[in-house]
Amino acid sequence: MKLRKVTAASAAVLALSVAATACGSGDKDDKGSGGSKKISIGIKFDQPGIGQKTPQGYAGFDVDVATYVAKKLGYDAGQIDWKESKSQDRETMLQRGDVDFIAASYSITPERQEKVDFAGPYLLAHQDVLVRADDSSIKAATDLNSKKLCSVTGSTSAQNIKDKLAPKADLQNYPTYSACLTGLQNGAIDALTTDDSILAGYASQSQFKGKFKLAGLKMTNENYGIGVKKGSDLKAKINTALEAMVSDGTWQKTVDKNFGPANYKNDPAPKIGDIKS
């Protein structure tokens, strides 16, 4: 009799243990880390209009695109774990699995495609220059000859202009785009160059509205894609989400919201897989 009581008690403990284990496994997210379902997305934290971390949260075109895509994948905004993806870290972050995908002004190039896969493109940007709103002297790349041209230290944008388009341009390297904008505002420089989407994002900040304009030179094609780990099935799912974003009108509304104050003349939404050289 005593033996049967012990055996019954042991069985009850075992049943409770199995039930607890089964319940716990159901609470784990896709990465098996426990808690509610989450998705990790890489963005820029320091590009106004594109991807920026603010006291109120995260804002910008890439943030809005990524949030829309995440929703189509089954995640609401509260289930997104935003991670800073600096340009030099993006491929490594994807290869290590630090993030599920990256939307961070991430131009699709053959070199990058060897390391990661891309959904999209979802925006066709171009190298351009930002000038003061009252400056009508720069209408072509050759007009940059003898002009003080600013870009951030380490960027290839200004050097590309000097090497190929305006060899007499006076290059000015500043530590940040914000510093370039200050120089442009006070007349220390004549033009700032990088992707037109990035320029539009900076110029759309409240303190700069109406003070600058894009020259509209379109010197290169920059096909922004969403990076995923090589071989990931997320690529096809993200492409489907991007197509929906364009077809339901959300894509254009997002462009207007983030770049409109700079009078950004965007190209039409690119077709999936159509990469402009």
PDB file of C-alpha atoms in Angstrom:
ATOM      1  CA  MET A   1       0.000   0.000   0.000  1.00  0.00           C
ATOM      2  CA  LYS A   2       2.766   2.392   0.948  1.00  0.00           C
ATOM      3  CA  LEU A   3       4.654   1.555  -2.258  1.00  0.00           C
ATOM      4  CA  ARG A   4       1.619   2.332  -4.398  1.00  0.00           C
ATOM      5  CA  LYS A   5       1.225   5.762  -2.728  1.00  0.00           C
ATOM      6  CA  VAL A   6       4.839   6.703  -3.488  1.00  0.00           C
ATOM      7  CA  THR A   7       4.480   5.552  -7.073  1.00  0.00           C
ATOM      8  CA  ALA A   8       1.316   7.563  -7.578  1.00  0.00           C
ATOM      9  CA  ALA A   9       2.947  10.659  -6.098  1.00  0.00           C
ATOM     10  CA  SER A  10       5.964  10.263  -8.382  1.00  0.00           C
ATOM     11  CA  ALA A  11       3.697   9.927 -11.386  1.00  0.00           C
ATOM     12  CA  ALA A  12       1.889  13.106 -10.438  1.00  0.00           C
ATOM     13  CA  VAL A  13       5.178  15.018 -10.127  1.00  0.00           C
ATOM     14  CA  LEU A  14       6.330  13.687 -13.491  1.00  0.00           C
ATOM     15  CA  ALA A  15       3.060  14.732 -15.141  1.00  0.00           C
ATOM     16  CA  LEU A  16       3.354  18.249 -13.719  1.00  0.00           C
ATOM     17  CA  SER A  17       6.963  18.486 -14.918  1.00  0.00           C
ATOM     18  CA  VAL A  18       6.049  17.452 -18.465  1.00  0.00           C
ATOM     19  CA  ALA A  19       3.124  19.893 -18.512  1.00  0.00           C
ATOM     20  CA  ALA A  20       5.328  22.750 -17.320  1.00  0.00           C
ATOM     21  CA  THR A  21       7.954  21.968 -19.974  1.00  0.00           C
ATOM     22  CA  ALA A  22       5.330  21.872 -22.713  1.00  0.00           C
ATOM     23  CA  CYS A  23       3.856  25.176 -21.548  1.00  0.00           C
ATOM     24  CA  GLY A  24       7.283  26.843 -21.423  1.00  0.00           C
ATOM     25  CA  SER A  25       8.221  25.738 -24.936  1.00  0.00           C
ATOM     26  CA  GLY A  26       5.097  27.404 -26.309  1.00  0.00           C
ATOM     27  CA  ASP A  27       6.204  30.775 -24.935  1.00  0.00           C
ATOM     28  CA  LYS A  28       9.506  30.906 -26.803  1.00  0.00           C
ATOM     29  CA  ASP A  29       9.987  33.162 -29.777  1.00  0.00           C
ATOM     30  CA  ASP A  30      11.404  32.218 -33.178  1.00  0.00           C
ATOM     31  CA  LYS A  31      14.942  32.449 -31.825  1.00  0.00           C
ATOM     32  CA  GLY A  32      14.132  30.267 -28.805  1.00  0.00           C
ATOM     33  CA  SER A  33      15.052  32.987 -26.328  1.00  0.00           C
ATOM     34  CA  GLY A  34      11.815  32.889 -24.325  1.00  0.00           C
ATOM     35  CA  GLY A  35       9.037  35.445 -24.035  1.00  0.00           C
ATOM     36  CA  SER A  36       6.725  36.762 -26.750  1.00  0.00           C
ATOM     37  CA  LYS A  37       7.411  36.519 -30.471  1.00  0.00           C
ATOM     38  CA  LYS A  38       9.930  39.096 -31.699  1.00  0.00           C
ATOM     39  CA  ILE A  39      11.608  40.108 -34.932  1.00  0.00           C
ATOM     40  CA  SER A  40      14.977  41.892 -35.063  1.00  0.00           C
ATOM     41  CA  ILE A  41      15.391  44.568 -37.724  1.00  0.00           C
ATOM     42  CA  GLY A  42      18.510  46.569 -38.529  1.00  0.00           C
ATOM     43  CA  ILE A  43      18.174  50.272 -39.363  1.00  0.00           C
ATOM     44  CA  LYS A  44      20.272  53.417 -39.249  1.00  0.00           C
ATOM     45  CA  PHE A  45      19.974  55.371 -36.024  1.00  0.00           C
ATOM     46  CA  ASP A  46      21.478  58.638 -37.297  1.00  0.00           C
ATOM     47  CA  GLN A  47      19.909  59.450 -40.679  1.00  0.00           C
ATOM     48  CA  PRO A  48      16.956  61.864 -40.397  1.00  0.00           C
ATOM     49  CA  GLY A  49      14.205  60.967 -42.843  1.00  0.00           C
ATOM     50  CA  ILE A  50      15.718  57.503 -43.391  1.00  0.00           C
ATOM     51  CA  GLY A  51      16.302  55.903 -40.014  1.00  0.00           C
ATOM     52  CA  GLN A  52      16.736  57.846 -36.809  1.00  0.00           C
ATOM     53  CA  LYS A  53      16.500  57.074 -33.113  1.00  0.00           C
ATOM     54  CA  THR A  54      14.664  59.908 -31.352  1.00  0.00           C
ATOM     55  CA  PRO A  55      13.399  60.479 -27.808  1.00  0.00           C
ATOM     56  CA  GLN A  56       9.940  59.565 -29.119  1.00  0.00           C
ATOM     57  CA  GLY A  57      11.095  56.323 -30.776  1.00  0.00           C
ATOM     58  CA  TYR A  58      12.277  55.450 -34.270  1.00  0.00           C
ATOM     59  CA  ALA A  59      11.397  57.417 -37.394  1.00  0.00           C
ATOM     60  CA  GLY A  60      12.151  57.605 -41.104  1.00  0.00           C
ATOM     61  CA  PHE A  61      11.340  56.064 -44.465  1.00  0.00           C
ATOM     62  CA  ASP A  62      13.246  52.834 -43.799  1.00  0.00           C
ATOM     63  CA  VAL A  63      11.566  52.526 -40.396  1.00  0.00           C
ATOM     64  CA  ASP A  64       8.125  52.886 -41.984  1.00  0.00           C
ATOM     65  CA  VAL A  65       8.961  50.365 -44.721  1.00  0.00           C
ATOM     66  CA  ALA A  66      10.355  47.874 -42.209  1.00  0.00           C
ATOM     67  CA  THR A  67       7.338  48.282 -39.919  1.00  0.00           C
ATOM     68  CA  TYR A  68       4.961  47.621 -42.821  1.00  0.00           C
ATOM     69  CA  VAL A  69       6.932  44.544 -43.890  1.00  0.00           C
ATOM     70  CA  ALA A  70       7.042  43.223 -40.323  1.00  0.00           C
ATOM     71  CA  LYS A  71       3.263  43.560 -40.049  1.00  0.00           C
ATOM     72  CA  LYS A  72       2.825  41.541 -43.241  1.00  0.00           C
ATOM     73  CA  LEU A  73       5.108  38.911 -41.701  1.00  0.00           C
ATOM     74  CA  GLY A  74       2.861  38.714 -38.639  1.00  0.00           C
ATOM     75  CA  TYR A  75       4.547  41.112 -36.187  1.00  0.00           C
ATOM     76  CA  ASP A  76       3.076  44.281 -34.755  1.00  0.00           C
ATOM     77  CA  ALA A  77       5.173  47.350 -33.939  1.00  0.00           C
ATOM     78  CA  GLY A  78       5.623  46.287 -30.316  1.00  0.00           C
ATOM     79  CA  GLN A  79       7.242  43.027 -31.404  1.00  0.00           C
ATOM     80  CA  ILE A  80      10.049  44.714 -33.351  1.00  0.00           C
ATOM     81  CA  ASP A  81      13.515  44.798 -31.806  1.00  0.00           C
ATOM     82  CA  TRP A  82      15.294  47.669 -33.591  1.00  0.00           C
ATOM     83  CA  LYS A  83      19.076  47.320 -33.868  1.00  0.00           C
ATOM     84  CA  GLU A  84      21.553  49.879 -35.153  1.00  0.00           C
ATOM     85  CA  SER A  85      23.139  48.735 -38.408  1.00  0.00           C
ATOM     86  CA  LYS A  86      26.138  50.842 -39.321  1.00  0.00           C
ATOM     87  CA  SER A  87      27.243  50.608 -42.940  1.00  0.00           C
ATOM     88  CA  GLN A  88      30.401  48.636 -42.210  1.00  0.00           C
ATOM     89  CA  ASP A  89      28.546  46.119 -39.989  1.00  0.00           C
ATOM     90  CA  ARG A  90      25.565  45.162 -42.139  1.00  0.00           C
ATOM     91  CA  GLU A  91      26.827  42.012 -43.877  1.00  0.00           C
ATOM     92  CA  THR A  92      28.335  40.669 -40.652  1.00  0.00           C
ATOM     93  CA  MET A  93      25.116  41.245 -38.708  1.00  0.00           C
ATOM     94  CA  LEU A  94      23.130  39.272 -41.274  1.00  0.00           C
ATOM     95  CA  GLN A  95      25.669  36.461 -41.527  1.00  0.00           C
ATOM     96  CA  ARG A  96      25.787  36.057 -37.735  1.00  0.00           C
ATOM     97  CA  GLY A  97      22.012  36.147 -37.411  1.00  0.00           C
ATOM     98  CA  ASP A  98      22.025  39.264 -35.225  1.00  0.00           C
ATOM     99  CA  VAL A  99      19.021  40.545 -37.191  1.00  0.00           C
ATOM    100  CA  ASP A 100      16.318  39.007 -39.356  1.00  0.00           C
ATOM    101  CA  PHE A 101      16.585  41.695 -42.010  1.00  0.00           C
ATOM    102  CA  ILE A 102      18.154  45.113 -42.584  1.00  0.00           C
ATOM    103  CA  ALA A 103      16.543  48.217 -44.101  1.00  0.00           C
ATOM    104  CA  ALA A 104      19.206  50.918 -43.824  1.00  0.00           C
ATOM    105  CA  SER A 105      19.761  52.890 -47.067  1.00  0.00           C
ATOM    106  CA  TYR A 106      21.341  49.603 -48.178  1.00  0.00           C
ATOM    107  CA  SER A 107      22.313  49.849 -51.861  1.00  0.00           C
ATOM    108  CA  ILE A 108      22.299  46.564 -53.771  1.00  0.00           C
ATOM    109  CA  THR A 109      25.731  45.912 -55.310  1.00  0.00           C
ATOM    110  CA  PRO A 110      27.327  42.809 -56.857  1.00  0.00           C
ATOM    111  CA  GLU A 111      29.928  42.734 -54.075  1.00  0.00           C
ATOM    112  CA  ARG A 112      27.270  42.701 -51.364  1.00  0.00           C
ATOM    113  CA  GLN A 113      25.165  40.133 -53.216  1.00  0.00           C
ATOM    114  CA  GLU A 114      28.030  37.676 -52.856  1.00  0.00           C
ATOM    115  CA  LYS A 115      27.603  37.830 -49.072  1.00  0.00           C
ATOM    116  CA  VAL A 116      23.879  38.425 -48.473  1.00  0.00           C
ATOM    117  CA  ASP A 117      20.564  38.288 -50.340  1.00  0.00           C
ATOM    118  CA  PHE A 118      18.370  41.304 -51.077  1.00  0.00           C
ATOM    119  CA  ALA A 119      14.633  41.766 -51.330  1.00  0.00           C
ATOM    120  CA  GLY A 120      13.521  44.688 -53.466  1.00  0.00           C
ATOM    121  CA  PRO A 121      14.653  47.168 -54.533  1.00  0.00           C
ATOM    122  CA  TYR A 122      12.108  49.369 -52.760  1.00  0.00           C
ATOM    123  CA  LEU A 123      13.597  52.785 -53.607  1.00  0.00           C
ATOM    124  CA  LEU A 124      15.725  54.088 -56.462  1.00  0.00           C
ATOM    125  CA  ALA A 125      17.882  56.886 -55.092  1.00  0.00           C
ATOM    126  CA  HIS A 126      20.599  58.885 -56.859  1.00  0.00           C
ATOM    127  CA  GLN A 127      23.726  60.752 -55.901  1.00  0.00           C
ATOM    128  CA  ASP A 128      22.827  64.431 -55.899  1.00  0.00           C
ATOM    129  CA  VAL A 129      23.867  67.708 -54.296  1.00  0.00           C
ATOM    130  CA  LEU A 130      22.052  69.882 -51.794  1.00  0.00           C
ATOM    131  CA  VAL A 131      22.407  73.649 -52.202  1.00  0.00           C
ATOM    132  CA  ARG A 132      20.943  76.747 -50.578  1.00  0.00           C
ATOM    133  CA  ALA A 133      17.378  77.482 -51.645  1.00  0.00           C
ATOM    134  CA  ASP A 134      18.395  80.781 -53.271  1.00  0.00           C
ATOM    135  CA  ASP A 135      21.334  79.306 -55.219  1.00  0.00           C
ATOM    136  CA  SER A 136      20.623  78.896 -58.948  1.00  0.00           C
ATOM    137  CA  SER A 137      24.247  78.522 -60.039  1.00  0.00           C
ATOM    138  CA  ILE A 138      24.429  74.702 -59.896  1.00  0.00           C
ATOM    139  CA  LYS A 139      22.347  73.074 -62.625  1.00  0.00           C
ATOM    140  CA  ALA A 140      24.809  70.420 -63.803  1.00  0.00           C
ATOM    141  CA  ALA A 141      27.689  68.458 -62.286  1.00  0.00           C
ATOM    142  CA  THR A 142      30.233  70.552 -64.196  1.00  0.00           C
ATOM    143  CA  ASP A 143      28.944  73.632 -62.346  1.00  0.00           C
ATOM    144  CA  LEU A 144      30.624  72.215 -59.238  1.00  0.00           C
ATOM    145  CA  ASN A 145      34.040  73.127 -60.628  1.00  0.00           C
ATOM    146  CA  SER A 146      35.662  75.645 -58.243  1.00  0.00           C
ATOM    147  CA  LYS A 147      32.739  75.201 -55.808  1.00  0.00           C
ATOM    148  CA  LYS A 148      33.327  74.143 -52.216  1.00  0.00           C
ATOM    149  CA  LEU A 149      31.850  70.647 -52.129  1.00  0.00           C
ATOM    150  CA  CYS A 150      31.223  68.917 -48.812  1.00  0.00           C
ATOM    151  CA  SER A 151      30.781  65.301 -47.818  1.00  0.00           C
ATOM    152  CA  VAL A 152      31.543  63.327 -44.681  1.00  0.00           C
ATOM    153  CA  THR A 153      35.041  62.033 -44.039  1.00  0.00           C
ATOM    154  CA  GLY A 154      35.461  58.599 -45.588  1.00  0.00           C
ATOM    155  CA  SER A 155      32.616  58.992 -48.083  1.00  0.00           C
ATOM    156  CA  THR A 156      33.299  58.310 -51.756  1.00  0.00           C
ATOM    157  CA  SER A 157      30.537  60.624 -53.010  1.00  0.00           C
ATOM    158  CA  ALA A 158      32.527  63.849 -53.246  1.00  0.00           C
ATOM    159  CA  GLN A 159      35.582  62.057 -54.613  1.00  0.00           C
ATOM    160  CA  ASN A 160      33.381  60.481 -57.313  1.00  0.00           C
ATOM    161  CA  ILE A 161      32.399  63.953 -58.509  1.00  0.00           C
ATOM    162  CA  LYS A 162      35.967  65.272 -58.476  1.00  0.00           C
ATOM    163  CA  ASP A 163      37.358  62.205 -60.275  1.00  0.00           C
ATOM    164  CA  LYS A 164      34.699  61.913 -62.967  1.00  0.00           C
ATOM    165  CA  LEU A 165      32.593  65.042 -63.304  1.00  0.00           C
ATOM    166  CA  ALA A 166      34.110  68.207 -61.824  1.00  0.00           C
ATOM    167  CA  PRO A 167      37.894  67.869 -61.422  1.00  0.00           C
ATOM    168  CA  LYS A 168      38.268  71.420 -60.125  1.00  0.00           C
ATOM    169  CA  ALA A 169      35.770  71.006 -57.292  1.00  0.00           C
ATOM    170  CA  ASP A 170      37.163  72.101 -53.928  1.00  0.00           C
ATOM    171  CA  LEU A 171      36.517  69.125 -51.632  1.00  0.00           C
ATOM    172  CA  GLN A 172      35.694  69.862 -48.008  1.00  0.00           C
ATOM    173  CA  ASN A 173      35.555  66.884 -45.616  1.00  0.00           C
ATOM    174  CA  TYR A 174      33.402  67.374 -42.511  1.00  0.00           C
ATOM    175  CA  PRO A 175      32.867  64.828 -39.714  1.00  0.00           C
ATOM    176  CA  THR A 176      29.068  64.604 -40.115  1.00  0.00           C
ATOM    177  CA  TYR A 177      26.327  65.564 -42.548  1.00  0.00           C
ATOM    178  CA  SER A 178      24.928  67.880 -39.895  1.00  0.00           C
ATOM    179  CA  ALA A 179      28.227  69.771 -39.881  1.00  0.00           C
ATOM    180  CA  CYS A 180      28.047  70.022 -43.672  1.00  0.00           C
ATOM    181  CA  LEU A 181      24.543  71.444 -43.400  1.00  0.00           C
ATOM    182  CA  THR A 182      25.725  74.085 -40.962  1.00  0.00           C
ATOM    183  CA  GLY A 183      28.537  74.997 -43.365  1.00  0.00           C
ATOM    184  CA  LEU A 184      26.075  75.148 -46.240  1.00  0.00           C
ATOM    185  CA  GLN A 185      23.748  77.372 -44.255  1.00  0.00           C
ATOM    186  CA  ASN A 186      26.441  79.881 -43.279  1.00  0.00           C
ATOM    187  CA  GLY A 187      28.130  79.933 -46.688  1.00  0.00           C
ATOM    188  CA  ALA A 188      31.314  78.091 -45.736  1.00  0.00           C
ATOM    189  CA  ILE A 189      30.523  75.517 -48.420  1.00  0.00           C
ATOM    190  CA  ASP A 190      28.486  75.671 -51.637  1.00  0.00           C
ATOM    191  CA  ALA A 191      27.059  72.153 -51.902  1.00  0.00           C
ATOM    192  CA  LEU A 192      26.699  68.889 -50.004  1.00  0.00           C
ATOM    193  CA  THR A 193      26.680  65.556 -51.802  1.00  0.00           C
ATOM    194  CA  THR A 194      25.430  62.030 -51.042  1.00  0.00           C
ATOM    195  CA  ASP A 195      22.272  60.046 -51.943  1.00  0.00           C
ATOM    196  CA  ASP A 196      19.329  62.337 -52.725  1.00  0.00           C
ATOM    197  CA  SER A 197      17.114  60.449 -50.258  1.00  0.00           C
ATOM    198  CA  ILE A 198      19.566  61.106 -47.424  1.00  0.00           C
ATOM    199  CA  LEU A 199      19.894  64.758 -48.432  1.00  0.00           C
ATOM    200  CA  ALA A 200      16.113  65.103 -48.538  1.00  0.00           C
ATOM    201  CA  GLY A 201      15.843  63.557 -45.096  1.00  0.00           C
ATOM    202  CA  TYR A 202      18.249  66.055 -43.584  1.00  0.00           C
ATOM    203  CA  ALA A 203      16.722  69.016 -45.405  1.00  0.00           C
ATOM    204  CA  SER A 204      13.249  67.980 -44.202  1.00  0.00           C
ATOM    205  CA  GLN A 205      14.157  68.564 -40.553  1.00  0.00           C
ATOM    206  CA  SER A 206      12.078  71.337 -39.037  1.00  0.00           C
ATOM    207  CA  GLN A 207      15.051  73.638 -38.452  1.00  0.00           C
ATOM    208  CA  PHE A 208      16.066  73.439 -42.121  1.00  0.00           C
ATOM    209  CA  LYS A 209      12.718  73.560 -43.931  1.00  0.00           C
ATOM    210  CA  GLY A 210      12.802  75.991 -46.832  1.00  0.00           C
ATOM    211  CA  LYS A 211      16.520  76.684 -46.517  1.00  0.00           C
ATOM    212  CA  PHE A 212      17.889  74.088 -48.954  1.00  0.00           C
ATOM    213  CA  LYS A 213      16.961  72.363 -52.203  1.00  0.00           C
ATOM    214  CA  LEU A 214      18.112  69.374 -54.222  1.00  0.00           C
ATOM    215  CA  ALA A 215      19.810  70.217 -57.515  1.00  0.00           C
ATOM    216  CA  GLY A 216      18.313  67.113 -59.177  1.00  0.00           C
ATOM    217  CA  LEU A 217      21.536  65.982 -60.883  1.00  0.00           C
ATOM    218  CA  LYS A 218      20.969  62.193 -60.501  1.00  0.00           C
ATOM    219  CA  MET A 219      24.638  61.280 -60.954  1.00  0.00           C
ATOM    220  CA  THR A 220      24.340  57.599 -59.942  1.00  0.00           C
ATOM    221  CA  ASN A 221      21.664  54.977 -59.351  1.00  0.00           C
ATOM    222  CA  GLU A 222      21.361  53.624 -55.803  1.00  0.00           C
ATOM    223  CA  ASN A 223      18.985  50.661 -55.576  1.00  0.00           C
ATOM    224  CA  TYR A 224      17.918  50.352 -51.931  1.00  0.00           C
ATOM    225  CA  GLY A 225      17.173  46.776 -50.936  1.00  0.00           C
ATOM    226  CA  ILE A 226      16.293  44.902 -47.763  1.00  0.00           C
ATOM    227  CA  GLY A 227      19.159  42.639 -46.781  1.00  0.00           C
ATOM    228  CA  VAL A 228      18.585  39.099 -45.483  1.00  0.00           C
ATOM    229  CA  LYS A 229      20.865  36.195 -44.702  1.00  0.00           C
ATOM    230  CA  LYS A 230      22.032  34.254 -47.756  1.00  0.00           C
ATOM    231  CA  GLY A 231      19.451  31.618 -48.646  1.00  0.00           C
ATOM    232  CA  SER A 232      16.772  32.949 -46.271  1.00  0.00           C
ATOM    233  CA  ASP A 233      13.150  32.290 -47.228  1.00  0.00           C
ATOM    234  CA  LEU A 234      12.364  35.765 -45.900  1.00  0.00           C
ATOM    235  CA  LYS A 235      13.443  37.255 -49.232  1.00  0.00           C
ATOM    236  CA  ALA A 236      10.344  36.046 -51.087  1.00  0.00           C
ATOM    237  CA  LYS A 237       8.029  36.997 -48.207  1.00  0.00           C
ATOM    238  CA  ILE A 238       9.493  40.503 -47.979  1.00  0.00           C
ATOM    239  CA  ASN A 239       9.167  40.955 -51.749  1.00  0.00           C
ATOM    240  CA  THR A 240       5.473  40.092 -51.485  1.00  0.00           C
ATOM    241  CA  ALA A 241       5.076  42.646 -48.682  1.00  0.00           C
ATOM    242  CA  LEU A 242       6.870  45.354 -50.693  1.00  0.00           C
ATOM    243  CA  GLU A 243       4.603  44.742 -53.683  1.00  0.00           C
ATOM    244  CA  ALA A 244       1.562  45.128 -51.420  1.00  0.00           C
ATOM    245  CA  MET A 245       2.958  48.366 -49.977  1.00  0.00           C
ATOM    246  CA  VAL A 246       3.192  49.857 -53.467  1.00  0.00           C
ATOM    247  CA  SER A 247      -0.178  48.576 -54.700  1.00  0.00           C
ATOM    248  CA  ASP A 248      -2.166  49.830 -51.696  1.00  0.00           C
ATOM    249  CA  GLY A 249      -0.649  53.341 -51.886  1.00  0.00           C
ATOM    250  CA  THR A 250       1.267  53.162 -48.603  1.00  0.00           C
ATOM    251  CA  TRP A 251       4.669  53.395 -50.315  1.00  0.00           C
ATOM    252  CA  GLN A 252       3.989  56.799 -51.904  1.00  0.00           C
ATOM    253  CA  LYS A 253       2.434  58.147 -48.704  1.00  0.00           C
ATOM    254  CA  THR A 254       5.576  57.088 -46.840  1.00  0.00           C
ATOM    255  CA  VAL A 255       7.826  58.850 -49.367  1.00  0.00           C
ATOM    256  CA  ASP A 256       5.773  62.046 -49.127  1.00  0.00           C
ATOM    257  CA  LYS A 257       5.727  61.937 -45.326  1.00  0.00           C
ATOM    258  CA  ASN A 258       9.488  61.574 -44.884  1.00  0.00           C
ATOM    259  CA  PHE A 259      10.924  63.476 -47.864  1.00  0.00           C
ATOM    260  CA  GLY A 260       8.154  65.837 -48.946  1.00  0.00           C
ATOM    261  CA  PRO A 261       9.314  68.926 -47.017  1.00  0.00           C
ATOM    262  CA  ALA A 262      12.506  68.938 -49.132  1.00  0.00           C
ATOM    263  CA  ASN A 263      10.477  68.859 -52.371  1.00  0.00           C
ATOM    264  CA  TYR A 264      12.018  65.477 -53.183  1.00  0.00           C
ATOM    265  CA  LYS A 265      11.221  64.345 -56.734  1.00  0.00           C
ATOM    266  CA  ASN A 266      11.249  60.593 -56.243  1.00  0.00           C
ATOM    267  CA  ASP A 267      11.358  58.019 -59.011  1.00  0.00           C
ATOM    268  CA  PRO A 268       8.356  55.675 -59.241  1.00  0.00           C
ATOM    269  CA  ALA A 269       8.515  52.641 -56.994  1.00  0.00           C
ATOM    270  CA  PRO A 270      10.898  50.156 -58.634  1.00  0.00           C
ATOM    271  CA  LYS A 271       9.697  46.711 -59.651  1.00  0.00           C
ATOM    272  CA  ILE A 272      11.007  43.838 -57.587  1.00  0.00           C
ATOM    273  CA  GLY A 273      14.297  42.572 -59.026  1.00  0.00           C
ATOM    274  CA  ASP A 274      14.685  45.539 -61.409  1.00  0.00           C
ATOM    275  CA  ILE A 275      18.115  46.860 -60.451  1.00  0.00           C
ATOM    276  CA  LYS A 276      19.241  49.941 -62.372  1.00  0.00           C
ATOM    277  CA  SER A 277      22.961  50.086 -63.119  1.00  0.00           C
TER     278      SER A 277
END
